[in-house]
């Protein structure tokens, strides 16, 4: 059940113009017990529970996203993402502050450089709403000051000094809570760096504050192509006329959209819900990109599922629906292990020259490899320059016989990258 905002007593005097104004949405976010009491029907126990957990992690929900909540059902998937519960107070042994060690791979504040050719650039700690499952809750919502200019300058300096970086992922927090001008200044400076080929923005506003996607914003962003945007829908209930308009405007500005979901207990841990979510996404011209195993961030244990559930979902999608509607299941490994794809096995056996495969239907078939395949000498520019690969692929390069060598090279990179900031 979704209510029009005028049917919600708290918002009945709000004009359509105000409602459609993203600044109004941010100014009028719900963040106190009283705010939630005004839109949800809480019994005494629910009220006491909510009161008990308000102080721990930042709470803030846009009126728009709150209007999608079922006032009577605590299990509403929208409500579960926005309204805290005492389960957040539970800290488990496996919980971590910096769940994926983003700080370890940070050569300068706001930059995480973990993969060879791309960096994560955290331009702000602010979000339009604070998700209960956020993996960056150690950072987000901490300061709502203006962006720390010196750190931004240093982050850009780092990218300038890292010629291998061809992809910059502008994230947060949520970069789209910044004004058009502030955001443009950052994007323009990144775009001005010769070796940066593509820019990506990570933002949840199309889902939780779609009013932020304005013609002015789109006109600004399209000046900096090739530019991509990844958003974060988790449940079919989040698709509305407003979120559709936001996605349409971005798509029409030539910005390819992708989606990263988090697999969560009671929200989308059902193969059917996940399939409906993916079908909605492609109807909105959003490519389902990843779904993540819920990280070990503090206070999110109640959302976590088994890994088996994630694999079952992958099994239920591949082959059963449009290939490009199938996202990749990812576990972001602790200790900076990084994004690790996990999926069912499709290669079920092998012998020299032969591979035995199974498809989604359980049909088993054999692929016969060419018996005369000898790797030809490659003369592409990278092979000619004898460029070494990192990671497991590095094992294929003749002078890195063990994973220890590969790991030593990885640690050396962390040091080299930090040294770039020494003037
Ligand atoms: C997720 C992430 C990226 C981007 O990864 P892709 O798989 O290319 O989307 C880059 N850097 C960091 C630190 C990340 O966590
Ligand atoms: S929008 Fe993203 S960064 Fe912000 S609270 Fe939600 S999940 Fe975290």
Tab-separated table of C-alpha atoms and ligand atoms in Angstrom:
chain	number	residue	atom	x	y	z
A	1	UNK	CA	0.000	0.000	0.000
A	2	UNK	CA	1.416	3.380	-0.995
A	3	UNK	CA	-0.180	6.599	0.036
A	4	UNK	CA	-0.176	9.885	-1.831
A	5	UNK	CA	1.536	12.405	0.418
A	6	UNK	CA	-1.608	14.473	0.790
A	7	UNK	CA	-3.277	11.469	2.443
A	8	UNK	CA	-0.650	11.490	5.202
A	9	UNK	CA	-1.774	13.913	7.937
A	10	UNK	CA	1.746	15.181	8.522
A	11	UNK	CA	2.096	16.309	4.896
A	12	UNK	CA	-1.480	17.280	4.089
A	13	UNK	CA	-0.688	21.019	3.936
A	14	UNK	CA	2.411	20.606	1.786
A	15	UNK	CA	2.033	21.988	-1.722
A	16	UNK	CA	3.006	19.937	-4.768
A	17	UNK	CA	5.724	22.505	-5.508
A	18	UNK	CA	7.268	22.070	-2.096
A	19	UNK	CA	7.057	18.290	-2.330
A	20	UNK	CA	8.775	18.312	-5.725
A	21	UNK	CA	11.609	20.522	-4.461
A	22	UNK	CA	14.586	18.446	-3.347
A	23	UNK	CA	15.747	21.112	-0.936
A	24	UNK	CA	12.364	20.996	0.764
A	25	UNK	CA	12.727	17.210	0.930
A	26	UNK	CA	16.124	17.509	2.626
A	27	UNK	CA	15.013	20.260	5.002
A	28	UNK	CA	12.011	18.258	6.120
A	29	UNK	CA	13.614	14.895	6.710
A	30	UNK	CA	12.259	12.693	9.468
A	31	UNK	CA	14.759	12.050	12.205
A	32	UNK	CA	13.051	11.984	15.602
A	33	UNK	CA	10.670	9.651	17.355
A	34	UNK	CA	7.971	12.298	17.013
A	35	UNK	CA	8.559	12.517	13.260
A	36	UNK	CA	8.078	8.786	12.843
A	37	UNK	CA	5.085	8.706	15.176
A	38	UNK	CA	3.409	11.191	12.873
A	39	UNK	CA	3.533	8.863	9.870
A	40	UNK	CA	3.545	5.349	11.351
A	41	UNK	CA	1.003	3.685	13.599
A	42	UNK	CA	3.207	2.560	16.477
A	43	UNK	CA	2.033	0.544	19.438
A	44	UNK	CA	3.618	1.031	22.879
A	45	UNK	CA	6.300	-1.601	22.337
A	46	UNK	CA	7.231	-0.302	18.877
A	47	UNK	CA	7.415	3.191	20.291
A	48	UNK	CA	9.699	2.118	23.144
A	49	UNK	CA	11.879	0.122	20.737
A	50	UNK	CA	12.283	3.066	18.417
A	51	UNK	CA	13.134	5.355	21.297
A	52	UNK	CA	15.769	2.892	22.516
A	53	UNK	CA	17.718	2.882	19.263
A	54	UNK	CA	17.521	6.469	18.068
A	55	UNK	CA	20.914	7.577	19.366
A	56	UNK	CA	23.269	4.960	17.959
A	57	UNK	CA	23.556	5.548	14.193
A	58	UNK	CA	22.309	8.585	12.378
A	59	UNK	CA	18.616	8.472	11.404
A	60	UNK	CA	17.148	10.599	8.632
A	61	UNK	CA	14.538	9.797	5.979
A	62	UNK	CA	13.191	12.023	3.222
A	63	UNK	CA	9.435	12.674	3.349
A	64	UNK	CA	9.229	11.098	-0.115
A	65	UNK	CA	10.784	7.795	0.972
A	66	UNK	CA	8.782	7.863	4.217
A	67	UNK	CA	5.580	8.211	2.187
A	68	UNK	CA	6.276	4.778	0.673
A	69	UNK	CA	6.289	3.130	4.106
A	70	UNK	CA	3.439	0.954	5.270
A	71	UNK	CA	2.228	2.665	8.485
A	72	UNK	CA	1.029	-0.625	9.979
A	73	UNK	CA	3.626	-3.173	8.930
A	74	UNK	CA	7.063	-3.143	10.598
A	75	UNK	CA	8.127	-5.702	7.959
A	76	UNK	CA	7.526	-3.234	5.101
A	77	UNK	CA	10.722	-3.366	3.006
A	78	UNK	CA	10.886	0.410	2.706
A	79	UNK	CA	10.313	0.925	6.404
A	80	UNK	CA	13.001	-1.624	7.308
A	81	UNK	CA	15.560	0.355	5.315
A	82	UNK	CA	14.734	3.682	6.939
A	83	UNK	CA	13.478	3.136	10.480
A	84	UNK	CA	15.960	1.757	13.038
A	85	UNK	CA	15.230	-1.196	15.307
A	86	UNK	CA	16.940	-2.356	18.517
A	87	UNK	CA	18.655	-5.061	16.425
A	88	UNK	CA	21.096	-2.294	15.392
A	89	UNK	CA	22.378	-2.129	18.945
A	90	UNK	CA	23.606	-5.701	18.768
A	91	UNK	CA	27.328	-5.907	18.093
A	92	UNK	CA	28.553	-9.323	17.026
A	93	UNK	CA	32.051	-10.681	17.207
A	94	UNK	CA	32.444	-10.684	13.434
A	95	UNK	CA	31.280	-7.065	13.054
A	96	UNK	CA	33.780	-4.481	11.864
A	97	UNK	CA	33.890	-0.698	11.843
A	98	UNK	CA	35.506	-0.432	8.429
A	99	UNK	CA	33.949	-3.577	6.995
A	100	UNK	CA	35.958	-3.720	3.799
A	101	UNK	CA	39.117	-1.886	4.993
A	102	UNK	CA	38.631	1.102	2.727
A	103	UNK	CA	40.998	3.068	4.936
A	104	UNK	CA	43.846	0.569	4.401
A	105	UNK	CA	43.903	1.225	0.663
A	106	UNK	CA	43.619	4.965	1.060
A	107	UNK	CA	46.692	6.884	-0.157
A	108	UNK	CA	45.079	10.181	0.856
A	109	UNK	CA	41.807	10.978	2.655
A	110	UNK	CA	38.687	10.433	0.482
A	111	UNK	CA	40.469	8.167	-2.027
A	112	UNK	CA	40.455	4.369	-1.923
A	113	UNK	CA	42.760	2.917	-4.552
A	114	UNK	CA	42.278	-0.838	-4.414
A	115	UNK	CA	42.039	-1.950	-8.029
A	116	UNK	CA	44.716	-1.333	-10.660
A	117	UNK	CA	42.976	1.202	-12.884
A	118	UNK	CA	40.207	2.861	-10.894
A	119	UNK	CA	39.642	4.737	-7.648
A	120	UNK	CA	36.805	5.435	-5.270
A	121	UNK	CA	36.503	9.157	-4.463
A	122	UNK	CA	34.320	9.936	-1.428
A	123	UNK	CA	33.314	13.554	-2.033
A	124	UNK	CA	30.938	13.951	0.908
A	125	UNK	CA	29.737	12.145	4.035
A	126	UNK	CA	26.212	13.438	3.626
A	127	UNK	CA	23.299	11.417	2.281
A	128	UNK	CA	19.712	12.356	1.566
A	129	UNK	CA	18.675	9.480	3.793
A	130	UNK	CA	20.662	7.202	6.080
A	131	UNK	CA	20.040	3.575	5.204
A	132	UNK	CA	19.861	1.145	8.097
A	133	UNK	CA	22.084	-1.314	6.235
A	134	UNK	CA	24.780	1.168	5.198
A	135	UNK	CA	28.262	-0.320	5.001
A	136	UNK	CA	29.870	3.120	5.270
A	137	UNK	CA	28.041	4.057	8.425
A	138	UNK	CA	31.386	4.700	10.087
A	139	UNK	CA	31.594	7.756	7.837
A	140	UNK	CA	28.176	8.856	6.730
A	141	UNK	CA	26.208	11.457	8.544
A	142	UNK	CA	29.213	12.413	10.678
A	143	UNK	CA	29.594	15.935	9.442
A	144	UNK	CA	27.151	17.991	7.501
A	145	UNK	CA	29.626	20.805	7.012
A	146	UNK	CA	30.634	21.936	3.595
A	147	UNK	CA	33.041	19.548	1.919
A	148	UNK	CA	36.549	19.675	3.288
A	149	UNK	CA	38.207	21.606	0.489
A	150	UNK	CA	41.782	20.700	1.281
A	151	UNK	CA	41.016	16.983	1.232
A	152	UNK	CA	39.193	17.352	-2.066
A	153	UNK	CA	42.182	19.225	-3.517
A	154	UNK	CA	44.534	16.481	-2.339
A	155	UNK	CA	42.298	13.739	-3.686
A	156	UNK	CA	42.335	15.377	-7.106
A	157	UNK	CA	46.081	15.848	-6.852
A	158	UNK	CA	46.391	12.113	-6.178
A	159	UNK	CA	44.374	11.205	-9.276
A	160	UNK	CA	46.520	13.577	-11.347
A	161	UNK	CA	49.611	11.754	-10.117
A	162	UNK	CA	48.219	8.288	-10.792
A	163	UNK	CA	48.423	7.859	-14.572
A	164	UNK	CA	47.013	4.315	-14.422
A	165	UNK	CA	43.642	5.586	-13.137
A	166	UNK	CA	41.251	5.589	-16.091
A	167	UNK	CA	38.000	5.341	-14.081
A	168	UNK	CA	36.962	7.566	-11.159
A	169	UNK	CA	34.020	6.527	-9.041
A	170	UNK	CA	32.561	9.592	-7.348
A	171	UNK	CA	30.685	8.425	-4.296
A	172	UNK	CA	29.996	9.219	-0.667
A	173	UNK	CA	27.816	9.561	1.251
A	174	UNK	CA	25.778	10.670	-1.691
A	175	UNK	CA	27.426	13.093	-4.140
A	176	UNK	CA	24.023	14.305	-5.329
A	177	UNK	CA	23.268	16.018	-2.025
A	178	UNK	CA	25.823	18.615	-3.102
A	179	UNK	CA	24.596	21.632	-5.024
A	180	UNK	CA	24.933	21.536	-8.803
A	181	UNK	CA	27.769	24.081	-8.607
A	182	UNK	CA	29.789	22.275	-5.957
A	183	UNK	CA	29.390	18.967	-7.731
A	184	UNK	CA	30.251	20.482	-11.107
A	185	UNK	CA	33.439	21.948	-9.752
A	186	UNK	CA	34.605	18.502	-8.637
A	187	UNK	CA	33.507	16.681	-11.797
A	188	UNK	CA	35.058	19.314	-14.052
A	189	UNK	CA	38.393	18.986	-12.266
A	190	UNK	CA	38.328	15.200	-12.592
A	191	UNK	CA	37.297	15.438	-16.242
A	192	UNK	CA	40.203	17.805	-16.923
A	193	UNK	CA	42.693	15.025	-16.054
A	194	UNK	CA	43.920	13.556	-19.341
A	195	UNK	CA	44.199	9.920	-18.299
A	196	UNK	CA	40.701	9.760	-16.758
A	197	UNK	CA	38.588	8.055	-19.393
A	198	UNK	CA	35.305	7.514	-17.583
A	199	UNK	CA	33.584	9.022	-14.552
A	200	UNK	CA	31.004	7.165	-12.500
A	201	UNK	CA	28.679	8.539	-9.852
A	202	UNK	CA	27.259	6.355	-7.083
A	203	UNK	CA	24.021	7.821	-5.756
A	204	UNK	CA	20.874	6.635	-4.057
A	205	UNK	CA	18.868	9.781	-4.750
A	206	UNK	CA	16.910	8.329	-7.708
A	207	UNK	CA	15.413	5.932	-5.128
A	208	UNK	CA	15.155	7.973	-1.944
A	209	UNK	CA	14.966	11.587	-3.185
A	210	UNK	CA	14.137	11.484	-6.907
A	211	UNK	CA	13.209	15.172	-6.771
A	212	UNK	CA	16.960	15.867	-6.817
A	213	UNK	CA	17.158	14.798	-10.470
A	214	UNK	CA	16.334	18.084	-12.178
A	215	UNK	CA	16.717	19.287	-15.789
A	216	UNK	CA	19.497	21.600	-14.575
A	217	UNK	CA	21.415	18.735	-12.948
A	218	UNK	CA	21.097	16.588	-16.072
A	219	UNK	CA	22.199	19.448	-18.317
A	220	UNK	CA	25.269	19.904	-16.136
A	221	UNK	CA	26.174	16.196	-15.949
A	222	UNK	CA	25.897	15.598	-19.687
A	223	UNK	CA	28.734	18.049	-20.303
A	224	UNK	CA	31.133	15.550	-18.749
A	225	UNK	CA	30.527	12.396	-20.761
A	226	UNK	CA	31.378	9.547	-20.750
A	227	UNK	CA	29.645	9.570	-17.367
A	228	UNK	CA	27.799	6.651	-15.771
A	229	UNK	CA	25.592	6.495	-12.693
A	230	UNK	CA	24.966	3.561	-10.393
A	231	UNK	CA	22.031	3.691	-8.033
A	232	UNK	CA	20.668	1.469	-5.291
A	233	UNK	CA	17.162	0.000	-5.572
A	234	UNK	CA	16.533	-2.933	-3.234
A	235	UNK	CA	12.880	-3.794	-3.618
A	236	UNK	CA	10.091	-3.589	-6.254
A	237	UNK	CA	8.140	-1.295	-3.932
A	238	UNK	CA	10.688	1.472	-4.544
A	239	UNK	CA	9.570	1.942	-8.148
A	240	UNK	CA	7.210	4.906	-8.429
A	241	UNK	CA	6.230	7.540	-10.961
A	242	UNK	CA	8.787	9.828	-9.289
A	243	UNK	CA	11.686	7.378	-9.404
A	244	UNK	CA	10.774	6.583	-13.016
A	245	UNK	CA	10.909	10.238	-13.946
A	246	UNK	CA	14.343	10.539	-12.319
A	247	UNK	CA	15.694	7.510	-14.206
A	248	UNK	CA	14.168	8.684	-17.485
A	249	UNK	CA	15.754	12.108	-17.175
A	250	UNK	CA	19.195	10.650	-16.494
A	251	UNK	CA	18.864	8.140	-19.317
A	252	UNK	CA	17.678	10.838	-21.681
A	253	UNK	CA	20.790	12.830	-20.792
A	254	UNK	CA	22.762	9.863	-22.146
A	255	UNK	CA	23.875	8.638	-18.719
A	256	UNK	CA	23.841	4.826	-18.606
A	257	UNK	CA	22.319	3.649	-15.330
A	258	UNK	CA	23.289	0.613	-13.281
A	259	UNK	CA	22.007	-0.752	-9.989
A	260	UNK	CA	23.729	-2.200	-6.938
A	261	UNK	CA	21.450	-3.902	-4.420
A	262	UNK	CA	22.224	-5.346	-1.032
A	263	UNK	CA	20.822	-8.793	-0.302
A	264	UNK	CA	18.862	-8.414	2.937
A	265	UNK	CA	16.919	-10.699	5.224
A	266	UNK	CA	13.184	-10.021	5.044
A	267	UNK	CA	13.607	-7.449	2.257
A	268	UNK	CA	14.772	-9.146	-0.915
A	269	UNK	CA	16.104	-12.572	0.115
A	270	UNK	CA	13.659	-14.347	-2.172
A	271	UNK	CA	14.434	-15.387	-5.746
A	272	UNK	CA	11.018	-14.173	-6.881
A	273	UNK	CA	11.352	-10.746	-5.275
A	274	UNK	CA	14.829	-10.398	-6.740
A	275	UNK	CA	13.578	-11.343	-10.195
A	276	UNK	CA	10.755	-8.821	-9.980
A	277	UNK	CA	13.275	-6.194	-8.851
A	278	UNK	CA	15.476	-6.941	-11.888
A	279	UNK	CA	12.517	-6.833	-14.250
A	280	UNK	CA	11.487	-3.452	-12.852
A	281	UNK	CA	15.034	-2.180	-13.242
A	282	UNK	CA	15.289	-3.038	-16.924
A	283	UNK	CA	11.868	-1.486	-17.519
A	284	UNK	CA	13.293	1.695	-16.021
A	285	UNK	CA	16.359	1.305	-18.284
A	286	UNK	CA	18.601	0.536	-15.325
A	287	UNK	CA	21.036	-2.368	-15.765
A	288	UNK	CA	21.126	-4.686	-12.724
A	289	UNK	CA	24.878	-4.628	-12.002
A	290	UNK	CA	25.627	-6.215	-8.633
A	291	UNK	CA	23.823	-7.578	-5.611
A	292	UNK	CA	26.005	-7.652	-2.546
A	293	UNK	CA	26.209	-10.022	0.337
A	294	UNK	CA	25.522	-7.748	3.339
A	295	UNK	CA	28.929	-6.588	4.682
A	296	UNK	CA	30.013	-7.147	8.281
A	297	UNK	CA	29.362	-3.498	9.184
A	298	UNK	CA	28.383	-2.892	12.793
A	299	UNK	CA	24.701	-3.026	13.576
A	300	UNK	CA	23.686	-4.744	10.341
A	301	UNK	CA	23.819	-8.406	11.459
A	302	UNK	CA	20.028	-8.681	11.451
A	303	UNK	CA	19.978	-7.996	7.708
A	304	UNK	CA	22.519	-10.662	6.777
A	305	UNK	CA	21.567	-13.833	4.949
A	306	UNK	CA	23.437	-17.036	4.279
A	307	UNK	CA	25.699	-17.048	1.244
A	308	UNK	CA	23.707	-20.046	0.030
A	309	UNK	CA	20.707	-17.732	-0.420
A	310	UNK	CA	22.724	-15.498	-2.722
A	311	UNK	CA	23.818	-18.471	-4.805
A	312	UNK	CA	20.265	-19.806	-4.970
A	313	UNK	CA	19.142	-16.443	-6.336
A	314	UNK	CA	21.863	-16.512	-8.998
A	315	UNK	CA	20.728	-20.013	-9.977
A	316	UNK	CA	17.140	-18.769	-10.245
A	317	UNK	CA	17.994	-15.868	-12.535
A	318	UNK	CA	20.626	-17.011	-15.049
A	319	UNK	CA	18.890	-18.609	-18.022
A	320	UNK	CA	15.468	-17.998	-16.523
A	321	UNK	CA	15.355	-14.379	-17.595
A	322	UNK	CA	16.964	-11.783	-19.895
A	323	UNK	CA	20.730	-12.148	-19.701
A	324	UNK	CA	21.320	-8.454	-19.111
A	325	UNK	CA	18.717	-8.424	-16.330
A	326	UNK	CA	20.941	-10.709	-14.256
A	327	UNK	CA	23.206	-8.941	-11.738
A	328	UNK	CA	26.416	-10.519	-10.439
A	329	UNK	CA	26.433	-11.671	-6.826
A	330	UNK	CA	29.371	-10.122	-4.938
A	331	UNK	CA	30.935	-10.662	-1.549
A	332	UNK	CA	33.175	-7.718	-0.697
A	333	UNK	CA	35.870	-9.561	1.237
A	334	UNK	CA	37.110	-8.276	4.587
A	335	UNK	CA	40.626	-6.955	4.999
A	336	UNK	CA	40.527	-5.229	1.619
A	337	UNK	CA	40.013	-8.511	-0.220
A	338	UNK	CA	37.720	-6.660	-2.569
A	339	UNK	CA	34.736	-7.603	-4.662
A	340	UNK	CA	34.556	-11.327	-5.149
A	341	UNK	CA	31.983	-12.789	-7.539
A	342	UNK	CA	30.195	-15.886	-6.286
A	343	UNK	CA	28.027	-18.125	-8.443
A	344	UNK	CA	26.917	-21.689	-8.980
A	345	UNK	CA	29.303	-23.943	-10.895
A	346	UNK	CA	28.489	-24.391	-14.545
A	347	UNK	CA	31.691	-26.229	-15.474
A	348	UNK	CA	31.121	-29.634	-13.933
A	349	UNK	CA	34.081	-31.599	-15.213
A	350	UNK	CA	37.115	-31.455	-17.467
A	351	UNK	CA	39.526	-33.774	-19.249
A	352	UNK	CA	42.308	-32.785	-21.671
A	353	UNK	CA	40.557	-31.331	-24.679
A	354	UNK	CA	37.095	-31.648	-23.170
A	355	UNK	CA	34.879	-29.595	-20.904
A	356	UNK	CA	31.611	-30.845	-19.418
A	357	UNK	CA	29.065	-28.106	-18.760
A	358	UNK	CA	25.574	-27.911	-17.370
A	359	UNK	CA	23.023	-25.221	-18.140
A	360	UNK	CA	20.219	-23.740	-15.999
A	361	UNK	CA	17.865	-26.565	-17.053
A	362	UNK	CA	20.289	-29.238	-15.945
A	363	UNK	CA	21.195	-30.212	-19.502
A	364	UNK	CA	24.726	-31.619	-19.459
A	365	UNK	CA	26.810	-31.201	-22.569
A	366	UNK	CA	30.367	-31.491	-23.746
A	367	UNK	CA	32.468	-28.823	-25.403
A	368	UNK	CA	35.354	-30.162	-27.457
A	369	UNK	CA	38.363	-27.846	-27.445
A	370	UNK	CA	40.500	-27.450	-30.579
A	371	UNK	CA	43.303	-29.997	-30.414
A	372	UNK	CA	45.692	-27.708	-32.271
A	373	UNK	CA	45.445	-24.589	-30.128
A	374	UNK	CA	48.867	-23.119	-29.479
A	375	UNK	CA	48.825	-19.657	-28.009
A	376	UNK	CA	50.075	-17.358	-30.783
A	377	UNK	CA	52.589	-14.695	-29.883
A	378	UNK	CA	50.654	-11.497	-29.216
A	379	UNK	CA	52.002	-8.197	-30.518
A	380	UNK	CA	49.546	-5.823	-28.866
A	381	UNK	CA	51.176	-2.801	-27.246
A	382	UNK	CA	50.814	-4.131	-23.700
A	383	UNK	CA	52.364	-7.496	-24.486
A	384	UNK	CA	55.159	-5.785	-26.413
A	385	UNK	CA	55.868	-3.643	-23.337
A	386	UNK	CA	55.849	-6.831	-21.211
A	387	UNK	CA	53.349	-5.319	-18.737
A	388	UNK	CA	52.953	-7.524	-15.659
A	389	UNK	CA	49.578	-8.396	-14.306
A	390	UNK	CA	48.557	-8.165	-10.657
A	391	UNK	CA	46.772	-10.700	-8.494
A	392	UNK	CA	46.054	-14.257	-9.495
A	393	UNK	CA	46.420	-13.304	-13.169
A	394	UNK	CA	49.966	-12.267	-12.162
A	395	UNK	CA	50.732	-15.931	-11.471
A	396	UNK	CA	50.589	-16.483	-15.228
A	397	UNK	CA	53.523	-14.117	-15.676
A	398	UNK	CA	56.670	-16.194	-15.559
A	399	UNK	CA	58.547	-14.238	-12.867
A	400	UNK	CA	55.818	-14.419	-10.183
A	401	UNK	CA	55.792	-18.098	-9.248
A	402	UNK	CA	53.943	-17.832	-5.918
A	403	UNK	CA	51.093	-15.907	-4.379
A	404	UNK	CA	53.665	-14.530	-1.912
A	405	UNK	CA	55.342	-12.630	-4.759
A	406	UNK	CA	51.996	-11.374	-5.915
A	407	UNK	CA	51.123	-10.240	-2.389
A	408	UNK	CA	54.479	-8.502	-1.957
A	409	UNK	CA	53.770	-6.578	-5.166
A	410	UNK	CA	50.345	-5.615	-3.820
A	411	UNK	CA	51.813	-4.312	-0.518
A	412	UNK	CA	54.468	-2.398	-2.430
A	413	UNK	CA	51.685	-0.706	-4.393
A	414	UNK	CA	50.036	0.482	-1.179
A	415	UNK	CA	53.335	2.118	-0.155
A	416	UNK	CA	54.046	3.554	-3.611
A	417	UNK	CA	50.588	5.050	-3.798
A	418	UNK	CA	50.943	6.772	-0.419
A	419	UNK	CA	54.352	8.101	-1.493
A	420	UNK	CA	52.752	9.911	-4.369
A	421	UNK	CA	51.376	12.429	-1.903
A	422	UNK	CA	54.846	13.322	-0.572
A	423	UNK	CA	55.748	16.489	-2.395
B	1	LIG	C1	33.480	-1.133	-5.754
B	1	LIG	C2	34.729	-0.407	-5.862
B	1	LIG	C3	35.221	0.013	-7.099
B	1	LIG	C4	34.507	-0.266	-8.398
B	1	LIG	O1	34.453	-1.653	-8.663
B	1	LIG	P1	33.819	-2.195	-10.013
B	1	LIG	O2	33.786	-3.669	-9.848
B	1	LIG	O3	34.718	-1.726	-11.116
B	1	LIG	O4	32.461	-1.600	-10.151
B	1	LIG	C5	36.428	0.685	-7.114
B	1	LIG	N1	37.109	0.920	-5.977
B	1	LIG	C6	36.680	0.515	-4.783
B	1	LIG	C7	37.497	0.784	-3.568
B	1	LIG	C8	35.463	-0.166	-4.671
B	1	LIG	O5	35.016	-0.563	-3.474
B	2	LIG	S1	22.710	6.309	0.487
B	2	LIG	FE1	24.418	4.822	0.375
B	2	LIG	S2	26.077	5.783	1.581
B	2	LIG	FE2	24.164	6.830	2.120
B	2	LIG	S3	23.367	5.767	3.933
B	2	LIG	FE3	22.408	4.812	2.121
B	2	LIG	S4	23.748	3.072	1.623
B	2	LIG	FE4	24.933	4.463	2.973
